[in-house]
XYZ file of C-alpha atoms in Angstrom:
756
model
C -19.336 43.753 -17.107
C -21.141 43.266 -13.766
C -24.308 41.941 -15.393
C -22.239 39.477 -17.430
C -20.549 38.229 -14.277
C -23.844 37.573 -12.538
C -25.353 35.902 -15.582
C -22.388 33.527 -15.702
C -22.542 33.032 -11.946
C -26.224 32.134 -12.172
C -25.390 29.496 -14.795
C -22.652 27.946 -12.694
C -24.585 28.162 -9.434
C -27.580 26.575 -11.158
C -25.411 23.658 -12.217
C -24.086 23.174 -8.679
C -27.580 23.509 -7.202
C -28.941 20.982 -9.671
C -26.145 18.587 -8.748
C -27.100 19.066 -5.104
C -30.772 18.537 -5.902
C -30.106 15.116 -7.373
C -27.994 14.222 -4.321
C -24.470 14.278 -5.774
C -23.057 15.894 -2.619
C -23.607 12.561 -0.853
C -20.762 11.102 -2.901
C -18.720 14.007 -4.298
C -17.796 17.288 -2.603
C -19.124 20.363 -4.391
C -17.847 23.972 -4.193
C -19.236 25.878 -1.214
C -18.474 28.677 1.236
C -17.848 27.774 4.866
C -18.033 30.350 7.668
C -15.663 29.848 10.618
C -14.958 31.936 13.678
C -15.056 31.989 17.445
C -18.244 32.054 19.432
C -19.874 35.506 19.307
C -17.531 36.758 16.578
C -20.552 37.847 14.534
C -20.777 34.968 12.037
C -24.545 34.648 12.063
C -25.020 38.395 11.751
C -22.745 38.486 8.710
C -24.796 35.720 7.091
C -28.074 37.499 7.783
C -26.669 40.649 6.217
C -25.635 38.724 3.094
C -29.064 37.063 2.827
C -30.865 40.285 3.646
C -33.285 38.558 6.004
C -33.583 38.179 9.766
C -34.064 34.461 10.398
C -31.237 32.963 12.501
C -31.579 32.027 16.181
C -30.138 34.444 18.713
C -29.413 34.317 22.401
C -26.768 34.153 25.083
C -23.779 31.833 24.763
C -23.430 29.466 21.857
C -26.465 29.620 19.544
C -25.437 27.727 16.382
C -25.212 24.154 17.675
C -25.589 22.320 14.366
C -23.968 23.271 11.040
C -26.504 25.115 8.878
C -26.140 24.887 5.109
C -27.728 27.832 3.307
C -28.540 27.537 -0.347
C -29.385 31.039 -1.532
C -31.343 31.363 -4.767
C -31.903 34.807 -6.225
C -35.360 35.248 -7.775
C -36.708 37.965 -10.044
C -37.950 41.176 -8.507
C -41.365 40.767 -10.119
C -42.020 37.512 -8.276
C -45.349 37.403 -6.453
C -43.672 36.156 -3.275
C -40.504 38.106 -2.540
C -38.882 35.518 -0.316
C -39.549 32.073 1.135
C -37.639 29.112 2.538
C -37.767 25.321 2.544
C -35.963 22.745 4.649
C -34.442 19.559 3.305
C -36.416 17.431 5.753
C -39.704 18.655 4.219
C -39.248 20.273 0.817
C -42.982 20.536 0.242
C -43.492 22.887 3.181
C -42.840 26.506 2.195
C -42.014 29.070 4.892
C -42.836 32.689 4.057
C -42.630 33.886 7.665
C -38.952 33.875 8.611
C -39.766 33.966 12.315
C -41.126 30.473 11.736
C -37.878 29.630 9.942
C -36.000 30.608 13.107
C -38.315 28.513 15.249
C -37.948 25.514 12.945
C -34.135 25.796 13.095
C -34.364 25.771 16.898
C -36.703 22.797 16.777
C -34.441 20.799 14.443
C -31.440 21.663 16.613
C -33.131 20.512 19.808
C -34.292 17.274 18.166
C -30.738 16.170 17.394
C -28.459 18.122 19.762
C -30.814 18.238 22.734
C -32.173 21.222 24.600
C -29.211 21.708 26.915
C -26.709 23.480 24.652
C -25.201 20.318 23.159
C -23.292 20.542 19.845
C -23.491 17.929 17.101
C -22.134 17.630 13.553
C -25.324 16.924 11.627
C -26.176 19.747 9.192
C -29.502 21.483 8.767
C -30.089 22.220 5.084
C -32.045 25.396 4.371
C -33.040 26.701 0.919
C -33.773 30.424 0.758
C -35.405 32.051 -2.282
C -35.326 35.836 -2.273
C -35.210 38.857 -4.539
C -32.574 40.394 -2.286
C -30.074 37.562 -1.860
C -27.209 36.531 -4.131
C -26.770 33.068 -5.644
C -24.510 31.491 -3.061
C -24.096 28.339 -0.991
C -22.804 28.862 2.546
C -22.358 26.781 5.681
C -22.504 28.344 9.135
C -20.569 26.288 11.687
C -20.798 26.319 15.484
C -18.268 28.837 16.785
C -14.992 27.725 18.363
C -15.864 27.373 22.051
C -13.133 27.255 24.682
C -15.070 26.715 27.911
C -18.208 24.564 28.299
C -21.307 26.241 29.668
C -22.236 25.433 33.246
C -24.990 22.850 33.676
C -25.012 22.085 29.938
C -24.444 19.007 27.800
C -21.139 20.470 26.620
C -18.133 18.381 27.636
C -14.759 19.609 28.851
C -13.244 18.944 25.415
C -15.688 21.323 23.718
C -12.838 23.342 22.181
C -11.325 20.253 20.552
C -14.710 19.126 19.248
C -15.580 22.491 17.690
C -12.116 22.849 16.159
C -12.205 19.353 14.659
C -15.644 20.037 13.216
C -14.353 23.219 11.571
C -11.343 21.349 10.151
C -13.549 18.650 8.633
C -15.417 21.241 6.607
C -12.642 23.622 5.569
C -9.973 21.036 4.627
C -11.819 20.276 1.387
C -9.976 22.226 -1.383
C -13.329 22.922 -3.038
C -14.467 24.922 -0.007
C -14.001 28.696 0.218
C -13.228 29.768 3.790
C -14.958 32.842 5.182
C -12.833 33.598 8.261
C -14.729 35.930 10.617
C -12.700 37.781 13.267
C -13.606 40.743 15.488
C -11.617 43.948 15.052
C -11.432 44.529 18.813
C -9.384 41.355 19.402
C -5.755 40.516 18.638
C -5.637 39.410 15.010
C -2.691 37.062 15.568
C -4.725 34.957 18.000
C -7.708 34.531 15.698
C -8.955 30.919 15.701
C -10.486 31.397 12.270
C -7.182 32.505 10.714
C -5.232 29.743 12.456
C -7.575 27.081 11.101
C -7.542 28.624 7.627
C -3.733 28.881 7.500
C -3.348 25.172 8.295
C -5.489 24.018 5.374
C -4.853 26.957 3.013
C -1.304 28.197 3.688
C -1.204 30.345 0.545
C -4.530 31.957 1.335
C -5.871 31.185 -2.136
C -9.356 30.293 -0.892
C -9.647 32.297 2.331
C -11.549 35.591 2.633
C -11.167 37.558 5.859
C -14.199 39.321 7.343
C -13.525 41.883 10.072
C -16.506 42.555 12.327
C -17.154 44.945 15.245
C -15.079 47.721 13.690
C -17.454 50.215 15.287
C -16.636 48.814 18.736
C -12.890 49.506 18.620
C -11.337 51.830 21.192
C -11.078 55.503 20.325
C -7.947 56.397 18.421
C -7.609 52.856 17.080
C -8.742 51.713 13.648
C -8.666 48.578 11.482
C -7.089 50.162 8.407
C -3.946 47.970 8.526
C -6.109 44.869 8.782
C -8.233 45.938 5.839
C -5.166 46.851 3.773
C -3.743 43.348 4.323
C -0.690 44.747 6.107
C -0.763 42.518 9.193
C -1.618 38.925 8.253
C -1.691 38.601 4.499
C -4.446 36.816 2.590
C -4.400 36.677 -1.205
C -8.127 37.428 -1.277
C -7.803 40.144 1.353
C -10.207 41.348 4.040
C -13.548 43.126 4.092
C -14.840 45.140 7.041
C -18.519 45.015 8.051
C -20.773 46.542 10.706
C -23.415 44.212 12.158
C -26.542 45.024 14.129
C -26.016 45.084 17.863
C -28.291 43.353 20.340
C -29.826 46.722 21.129
C -30.501 47.335 17.430
C -32.274 44.005 17.116
C -34.382 44.634 20.214
C -35.358 48.032 18.820
C -36.477 46.358 15.582
C -33.792 47.710 13.318
C -34.108 46.049 9.916
C -31.259 44.617 7.933
C -31.922 47.085 5.129
C -31.541 49.984 7.558
C -28.462 48.314 9.030
C -26.822 48.094 5.596
C -27.503 51.800 5.002
C -26.044 52.747 8.405
C -23.032 50.543 7.685
C -22.264 52.388 4.473
C -22.691 55.773 6.202
C -20.265 54.722 8.949
C -17.451 53.838 6.556
C -17.955 56.720 4.147
C -18.050 59.291 6.921
C -15.201 57.869 8.993
C -12.017 59.977 8.762
C -9.833 56.907 8.124
C -12.051 54.421 6.300
C -13.460 56.900 3.818
C -9.965 57.173 2.307
C -9.816 53.445 1.648
C -11.072 51.756 -1.528
C -14.797 51.055 -1.203
C -14.155 47.380 -2.074
C -12.584 46.929 1.385
C -15.684 47.557 3.464
C -19.407 46.977 3.541
C -21.640 43.922 3.234
C -22.337 44.746 -0.405
C -18.609 44.629 -1.207
C -18.306 41.364 0.723
C -21.182 39.835 -1.251
C -19.611 40.936 -4.543
C -16.280 39.414 -3.532
C -17.896 36.152 -2.454
C -19.829 35.995 -5.703
C -16.745 36.480 -7.858
C -14.571 34.086 -5.839
C -17.253 31.398 -5.897
C -17.724 31.921 -9.625
C -14.010 31.381 -10.254
C -13.937 28.458 -7.834
C -16.806 26.601 -9.465
C -15.331 27.108 -12.927
C -11.981 25.903 -11.642
C -13.302 22.650 -10.149
C -16.075 21.604 -12.520
C -13.648 19.676 -14.793
C -12.405 17.734 -11.750
C -15.973 16.996 -10.716
C -16.707 15.652 -14.208
C -13.679 13.358 -14.030
C -14.613 12.155 -10.543
C -18.181 11.402 -11.650
C -16.963 9.315 -14.589
C -14.401 7.501 -12.433
C -17.040 6.574 -9.887
C -19.437 5.419 -12.610
C -16.770 3.065 -13.958
C -15.899 1.806 -10.485
C -19.547 1.174 -9.597
C -20.159 -0.654 -12.869
C -17.190 -2.893 -12.108
C -18.497 -3.521 -8.605
C -21.991 -4.300 -9.882
C -20.479 -6.639 -12.442
C -18.665 -8.489 -9.681
C -21.879 -8.728 -7.657
C -23.837 -9.930 -10.660
C -27.555 -9.634 -11.243
C -30.255 -10.980 -8.961
C -30.256 -14.769 -8.664
C -32.808 -16.355 -11.048
C -35.240 -19.042 -9.893
C -34.706 -21.313 -12.895
C -32.287 -24.192 -12.109
C -30.723 -24.045 -15.586
C -29.819 -20.394 -15.132
C -28.537 -21.141 -11.646
C -26.297 -23.822 -13.139
C -24.971 -21.245 -15.601
C -24.210 -18.868 -12.737
C -22.447 -21.655 -10.838
C -20.361 -22.624 -13.870
C -19.509 -18.998 -14.586
C -18.383 -18.295 -11.015
C -16.340 -21.485 -10.706
C -14.737 -20.715 -14.075
C -13.882 -17.184 -12.943
C -12.455 -18.527 -9.687
C -10.263 -21.108 -11.436
C -9.164 -18.819 -14.276
C -8.185 -16.020 -11.925
C -6.299 -18.577 -9.817
C -4.367 -19.743 -12.906
C -3.731 -16.274 -14.297
C -2.521 -14.973 -10.950
C 0.067 -17.757 -10.743
C 1.142 -17.287 -14.350
C 1.365 -13.513 -13.991
C -0.984 -13.185 -16.950
C -2.825 -9.897 -17.403
C -6.516 -10.311 -16.670
C -8.925 -7.384 -16.361
C -10.913 -9.294 -13.792
C -7.884 -9.245 -11.515
C -8.180 -5.471 -11.269
C -11.672 -5.863 -9.832
C -11.164 -8.817 -7.527
C -7.512 -8.870 -6.484
C -5.256 -6.347 -4.795
C -1.983 -5.452 -6.496
C 0.202 -7.358 -4.031
C -1.796 -10.529 -4.737
C -1.116 -10.382 -8.463
C 2.546 -11.252 -7.873
C 1.645 -14.627 -6.336
C 3.363 -16.424 -9.227
C 6.462 -14.388 -8.517
C 6.302 -15.457 -4.866
C 6.319 -19.112 -5.926
C 9.289 -18.521 -8.199
C 11.150 -16.769 -5.390
C 10.529 -19.773 -3.143
C 12.011 -22.024 -5.851
C 14.989 -19.706 -6.338
C 15.725 -19.711 -2.612
C 15.758 -23.527 -2.393
C 19.165 -24.609 -0.972
C 20.501 -21.201 -1.927
C 22.623 -21.165 1.228
C 24.732 -24.061 -0.137
C 25.243 -22.690 -3.640
C 28.865 -21.792 -4.367
C 30.135 -23.287 -1.100
C 32.426 -26.266 -0.482
C 30.835 -28.759 1.871
C 34.240 -30.176 2.828
C 35.278 -26.889 4.402
C 34.155 -28.437 7.694
C 36.454 -31.487 7.166
C 40.141 -31.410 8.064
C 42.742 -33.444 6.178
C 42.955 -35.765 9.181
C 39.180 -36.351 9.018
C 39.486 -37.466 5.415
C 42.625 -39.506 6.135
C 40.897 -41.228 9.054
C 37.907 -42.083 6.899
C 40.180 -43.643 4.261
C 42.035 -45.717 6.816
C 38.835 -46.686 8.632
C 37.282 -48.197 5.528
C 40.443 -50.090 4.403
C 39.587 -52.677 7.026
C 41.891 -55.714 6.835
C 42.526 -55.304 3.114
C 45.798 -54.309 1.555
C 46.603 -50.632 2.397
C 46.836 -48.055 -0.385
C 43.539 -48.846 -2.125
C 40.772 -46.526 -0.767
C 37.323 -48.114 -0.558
C 34.211 -46.508 -2.219
C 32.691 -46.694 1.239
C 35.027 -43.881 2.218
C 33.384 -41.545 -0.298
C 29.884 -42.578 0.786
C 30.804 -42.199 4.453
C 32.034 -38.641 3.873
C 29.292 -37.416 1.478
C 26.114 -38.829 3.059
C 25.971 -36.490 6.101
C 25.999 -33.544 3.719
C 23.443 -35.029 1.339
C 21.075 -35.503 4.278
C 21.061 -31.717 4.766
C 19.066 -31.467 1.536
C 16.033 -33.261 2.947
C 14.556 -30.592 5.256
C 14.846 -27.574 2.892
C 13.148 -29.536 0.105
C 10.039 -30.262 2.162
C 10.065 -26.755 3.602
C 9.910 -25.549 0.004
C 6.868 -27.754 -0.607
C 5.173 -26.385 2.524
C 5.821 -22.761 1.521
C 4.419 -23.239 -1.978
C 1.391 -25.055 -0.584
C 0.779 -22.277 1.932
C 1.047 -19.636 -0.809
C -1.537 -21.484 -2.919
C -3.828 -21.839 0.084
C -3.711 -18.117 0.873
C -4.307 -17.266 -2.781
C -7.347 -19.530 -3.002
C -8.788 -17.964 0.161
C -8.423 -14.427 -1.151
C -9.900 -15.245 -4.550
C -12.823 -17.171 -3.051
C -13.599 -14.361 -0.603
C -13.702 -11.789 -3.406
C -14.948 -13.569 -6.504
C -17.682 -15.433 -4.609
C -18.476 -12.682 -2.116
C -22.143 -12.495 -3.098
C -22.621 -16.163 -2.111
C -20.892 -16.786 1.252
C -22.018 -20.428 1.438
C -20.729 -21.107 -2.064
C -17.464 -19.347 -1.191
C -17.067 -21.502 1.909
C -17.831 -24.716 0.014
C -15.504 -23.875 -2.887
C -12.741 -23.022 -0.454
C -13.178 -26.287 1.460
C -13.077 -28.344 -1.735
C -10.068 -26.415 -3.033
C -8.217 -27.049 0.209
C -9.040 -30.761 0.009
C -7.687 -30.981 -3.529
C -4.604 -29.043 -2.481
C -3.938 -31.337 0.499
C -4.369 -34.450 -1.646
C -2.023 -33.223 -4.362
C 0.463 -32.034 -1.766
C 0.596 -35.510 -0.215
C 1.143 -37.041 -3.639
C 3.895 -34.524 -4.363
C 5.441 -35.239 -0.959
C 5.692 -38.955 -1.814
C 7.302 -38.215 -5.175
C 9.799 -35.867 -3.554
C 10.690 -38.442 -0.905
C 11.465 -41.025 -3.580
C 13.469 -38.531 -5.574
C 15.512 -37.324 -2.589
C 16.135 -40.933 -1.515
C 17.491 -41.670 -4.990
C 19.724 -38.597 -4.968
C 21.128 -39.247 -1.510
C 21.333 -43.043 -1.410
C 22.524 -44.004 -4.886
C 25.787 -42.328 -5.827
C 26.074 -41.922 -9.560
C 26.660 -39.255 -12.151
C 27.101 -38.899 -15.889
C 28.297 -35.377 -15.452
C 30.957 -34.839 -18.141
C 33.001 -32.393 -16.098
C 33.161 -34.766 -13.164
C 34.112 -37.751 -15.313
C 36.855 -35.823 -17.086
C 38.367 -34.323 -13.953
C 37.873 -37.149 -11.463
C 36.977 -40.266 -13.427
C 40.472 -41.892 -13.565
C 42.792 -43.294 -10.861
C 45.437 -40.793 -9.852
C 49.151 -41.473 -9.301
C 50.594 -41.121 -5.883
C 52.815 -38.047 -5.848
C 56.398 -38.373 -4.870
C 56.436 -36.651 -1.552
C 59.208 -36.493 0.942
C 59.866 -39.907 2.547
C 61.548 -40.912 5.752
C 64.964 -42.632 5.776
C 63.636 -46.162 5.923
C 61.766 -45.781 2.611
C 59.786 -48.621 1.157
C 61.215 -52.167 0.815
C 61.036 -52.113 -2.956
C 62.854 -48.831 -3.253
C 65.610 -49.842 -0.821
C 65.968 -53.186 -2.471
C 66.318 -51.564 -5.885
C 69.116 -49.333 -4.652
C 70.797 -52.255 -2.947
C 70.619 -54.454 -6.052
C 72.115 -51.721 -8.221
C 75.125 -51.577 -5.906
C 75.461 -55.355 -5.796
C 75.280 -55.644 -9.586
C 77.988 -53.079 -9.929
C 80.201 -54.929 -7.477
C 79.467 -58.259 -9.143
C 80.383 -56.904 -12.577
C 83.672 -55.621 -11.229
C 84.447 -58.925 -9.522
C 83.394 -60.939 -12.542
C 85.749 -58.998 -14.803
C 88.647 -59.676 -12.491
C 87.745 -63.348 -12.086
C 87.688 -63.983 -15.847
C 91.376 -63.264 -16.046
C 92.117 -65.847 -13.450
C 89.336 -68.344 -14.150
C 91.306 -71.412 -13.820
C 93.142 -70.224 -10.821
C 90.259 -68.894 -8.779
C 87.194 -70.849 -9.965
C 86.412 -72.194 -6.538
C 86.786 -68.813 -4.954
C 84.348 -67.148 -7.488
C 81.637 -69.689 -6.848
C 81.993 -69.138 -3.163
C 81.464 -65.326 -3.558
C 78.403 -65.818 -5.781
C 76.588 -67.925 -3.229
C 77.621 -65.527 -0.523
C 75.926 -62.671 -2.421
C 72.656 -64.614 -2.588
C 72.779 -65.245 1.126
C 73.487 -61.576 1.847
C 70.558 -60.431 -0.332
C 68.197 -62.774 1.447
C 69.296 -61.561 4.832
C 69.003 -57.908 3.776
C 65.478 -58.259 2.420
C 64.352 -60.140 5.494
C 65.673 -57.387 7.746
C 64.132 -54.563 5.728
C 60.756 -56.318 5.593
C 60.735 -56.772 9.317
C 61.648 -53.104 9.764
C 58.844 -51.964 7.417
C 56.208 -54.136 9.112
C 57.257 -52.803 12.482
C 56.912 -49.214 11.218
C 53.508 -49.957 9.719
C 52.284 -51.430 12.969
C 53.381 -48.333 14.857
C 51.618 -46.166 12.266
C 48.367 -48.074 12.692
C 48.630 -47.864 16.469
C 49.017 -44.082 16.308
C 46.608 -43.368 13.453
C 43.824 -42.073 15.804
C 46.144 -39.748 17.671
C 45.760 -36.685 15.422
C 47.973 -34.513 17.529
C 50.957 -36.828 17.256
C 50.919 -37.928 13.633
C 50.930 -36.787 10.041
C 48.327 -38.054 7.602
C 49.055 -41.471 6.259
C 48.071 -40.478 2.755
C 49.877 -37.639 1.123
C 48.325 -34.168 0.829
C 47.649 -34.310 -2.916
C 45.682 -37.525 -2.591
C 43.564 -36.093 0.246
C 42.936 -32.886 -1.696
C 41.760 -34.950 -4.639
C 39.265 -36.740 -2.395
C 38.143 -33.339 -1.098
C 37.626 -32.030 -4.648
C 35.618 -35.101 -5.578
C 33.353 -34.670 -2.560
C 32.728 -30.991 -3.317
C 32.198 -31.659 -6.999
C 29.734 -34.479 -6.437
C 27.774 -32.541 -3.805
C 27.441 -29.596 -6.200
C 26.165 -31.980 -8.885
C 23.502 -33.313 -6.504
C 22.711 -29.758 -5.366
C 22.215 -28.643 -8.957
C 20.031 -31.654 -9.701
C 17.838 -31.011 -6.660
C 17.501 -27.273 -7.302
C 16.430 -28.036 -10.866
C 14.236 -31.066 -10.247
C 12.379 -30.181 -7.036
C 10.737 -27.030 -8.513
C 9.737 -29.101 -11.538
C 8.228 -31.810 -9.349
C 6.333 -29.291 -7.193
C 5.380 -27.197 -10.213
C 3.972 -30.150 -12.117
C 2.590 -32.514 -9.480
C 1.208 -29.795 -7.182
C 0.607 -26.551 -9.082
C -0.278 -27.896 -12.535
C -2.275 -30.842 -11.229
C -4.187 -28.535 -8.887
C -5.037 -26.234 -11.783
C -6.061 -29.120 -14.029
C -8.292 -30.871 -11.503
C -9.795 -27.943 -9.598
C -12.437 -26.738 -12.062
C -13.767 -30.181 -12.980
C -13.919 -31.447 -9.397
C -15.537 -28.267 -8.075
C -18.226 -28.296 -10.725
C -18.858 -32.039 -10.389
C -19.218 -31.835 -6.628
C -21.422 -28.726 -6.493
C -23.669 -29.234 -9.507
C -26.738 -30.718 -7.904
C -30.177 -29.159 -7.593
C -30.167 -29.336 -3.813
C -26.737 -27.708 -3.536
C -27.661 -25.041 -6.085
C -30.602 -24.036 -3.921
C -28.473 -23.976 -0.760
C -25.377 -22.286 -2.140
C -26.805 -19.647 -4.499
C -28.704 -17.627 -1.915
C -27.468 -14.052 -1.523
C -27.148 -12.680 2.014
C -29.070 -9.483 2.887
C -25.969 -7.281 2.868
C -25.274 -8.150 -0.796
C -28.839 -7.279 -1.760
C -28.540 -3.962 0.092
C -25.180 -3.190 -1.462
C -26.483 -3.817 -4.978
C -29.500 -1.624 -4.266
C -27.317 1.165 -2.883
C -24.876 0.970 -5.795
C -27.715 1.180 -8.294
C -29.095 4.270 -6.540
C -25.661 5.875 -6.500
C -25.150 5.002 -10.152
C -28.489 6.599 -11.008
C -27.463 9.833 -9.232
C -24.070 9.886 -10.946
C -25.631 9.354 -14.357
C -28.090 12.183 -13.734
C -25.202 14.394 -12.635
C -23.392 13.540 -15.831
C -26.467 14.537 -17.825
C -26.596 17.864 -15.975
C -23.007 18.620 -16.951
C -23.653 17.538 -20.538
C -26.504 20.024 -20.947
C -23.982 22.799 -21.459
C -20.608 21.251 -22.433
C -19.058 24.720 -22.752
C -20.014 25.922 -19.297
C -16.453 25.571 -17.994
C -15.158 27.693 -20.871
C -16.944 30.794 -19.573
C -14.437 33.636 -19.648
C -13.862 35.047 -16.176
C -11.245 37.752 -15.775
C -11.597 38.685 -12.126
C -8.179 38.196 -10.582
C -4.672 39.446 -11.124
C -2.261 37.331 -13.175
C -0.221 36.213 -10.161
C -3.299 34.931 -8.369
C -4.459 33.056 -11.456
C -1.055 31.378 -11.748
C -1.090 30.388 -8.071
C -4.576 28.985 -8.516
C -3.347 26.828 -11.390
C -0.451 25.581 -9.252
C -2.846 24.755 -6.428
C -4.941 22.788 -8.885
C -1.879 20.771 -9.914
C -0.752 20.103 -6.362
C -4.077 19.029 -4.917
C -4.283 15.260 -4.931
C -7.729 13.997 -4.115
C -7.679 10.675 -2.292
C -10.957 8.818 -2.242
C -10.457 7.166 1.140
C -14.009 5.867 1.305
C -15.107 2.876 -0.743
C -17.553 3.115 -3.608
C -20.374 1.926 -1.405
C -19.915 4.642 1.237
C -22.825 7.005 1.750
C -20.686 10.112 2.028
C -18.119 11.620 -0.315
C -14.451 11.255 0.316
C -13.200 13.795 2.812
C -9.538 12.919 2.430
C -7.522 15.410 0.445
C -3.841 16.177 0.398
C -2.315 19.558 -0.344
C 1.371 19.496 -1.139
C 2.105 23.022 -0.015
C 5.109 24.241 1.967
C 3.819 25.264 5.357
C 6.543 27.867 5.701
C 5.482 29.569 2.465
C 6.148 33.302 2.534
C 2.962 35.224 1.893
C 2.721 37.754 -0.896
C 3.863 41.290 -0.404
C 1.430 44.071 0.328
C 1.473 44.970 -3.372
C -0.870 42.024 -3.927
C -3.385 43.240 -1.375
C -6.296 43.813 -3.706
C -6.625 40.724 -5.859
C -10.186 41.297 -7.035
C -10.740 43.922 -9.631
């Protein structure tokens, strides 16, 4: 069982090491173990015990001032050289004397961090090959330091700096956290555990290491810590005994230290009763090996996916950058034509909302809806007037005054068409400003779109991008001015020539209406009074005539006298009534402007009809404008711009002199292409490494209890990797999000021993 585990571990570790060798860690985070703890908590001693070699710097105060990445490679026992080391800065130089390794670490630290105890986040990479070390990758970080050393380069915010450095390394979900804490300090105040709990609240990737157990006060032991009874971690704790300063001065070897460590635990009255897996460097190494094995197997599929995603993204980026510019003028012309075509086609497709794969490379998602923005601008044109009656601001007296005003000296009762024009024109003039605002908004949207496309599609040729943008803006301005003229003529026609063939309007308002019979005053009209008078006179005349016929001969003279008298009376009556009516009309005219003292001259129904006609006609004009203006702008600005842009750009730029000037790539584009090609080469090599053994992730590993395995699967689902850096960045993305509940209740003590 154990041999099978280590064979599988060697396979997986070899894959990770090979990925590191080709440089994949520059772009993608790989599984690793990170050691965190406070200054002087014993981190470096734990690492030396795991490696089995004495090679790390020692001294007073803070010693580890740069992160040190250890890549441990186990070699066969029959190797001629039992152990050696190489540094990343000079792989060809092999160190067999580990005192020289210590000196070189000090030298590299002083070169970057200075000689006065400064701390800097720039790792030293050390490869160690040994018959006595396991296959592991570990990173030793500078300890959390609370107070800066006197007369040193350490600043007052040294604690914040060391904490932030630790967070940067351990927040990666692919990193196993080795939290080192001394047994003779309060566990609840451990900096290592606090940092680990923030990034790994479930404790699924944190292993606790308890040091200085032999230095605890008499009568006190660390059994509760080791049994996971105080602060629970799913992977538990392991106790170790490190060499003291006195041991090191006396020349005590690590091998002897490991033997003394085992004797201490097995002969201690409390610890000897505990499972052997809870103490000793050997147990810690076994646990680290198994956890790392499971971790690598768990994340290799994600690494494969990330490699393929980055390969696709880089290929797209390289495609957008194009190949190196040829010297031949014919090929340069082809490049020019191709880039102008791409620019114009993407411009058209963006406006039309047409799916175009090139848009995914060049344009951000919010730019793709540019056509929708234009349509929204059209939809909002005069929207504030839709469904409203423009005459709501006019009182009946306003309308009545307008009717009377435009009667002039003509016969009253026949409203002039000027009345309608007088009342409607102020409202039609409101249309003018929104229409040209609409044109400005659409033009501005097209201008912004052309800028974004030019800056992205033509990014490799800044001079060409600038020239194309200038020409595009000139075409846009010219077509906008032409569209402006057309709109002015159209709006003038709509507002200054009143006409409609609208069927609804003609049916409802196209005929002359009858005056309604409203209540009248006592005087009435002359015609009406005269009609009533004549009816009475006719009745009297008929009665008199009947009586006179009986006595014709007797009263002939008398009858004639009455007849002429009637005519005289009628004439006098009509003359009086006419004078009375004219007098009333004159008074009405004199008072017509005094709105507080009069009623409207025209009856309410007539005024309401005028009001309805005004509203109806304005809505007809409004509908016409809202339909026609978008068509005018859409055709004379947008369509004409699309039709003319490609031809005019190509015609203007296609000259040998301009080709030479415009198709010169700036240095940053050349560097970016070179960097992308290097990155692509590394990613392809990494892909080949993973393809050597397609079944490597199917290795059967049964090391953890079922509950832990299920939690690990849930963690895998919840981790969302966010590649915050761009494809061209030199370092892998460090931005990861873990959707865990910070108040998660840790497992019960029954889950203390997760590793079998």
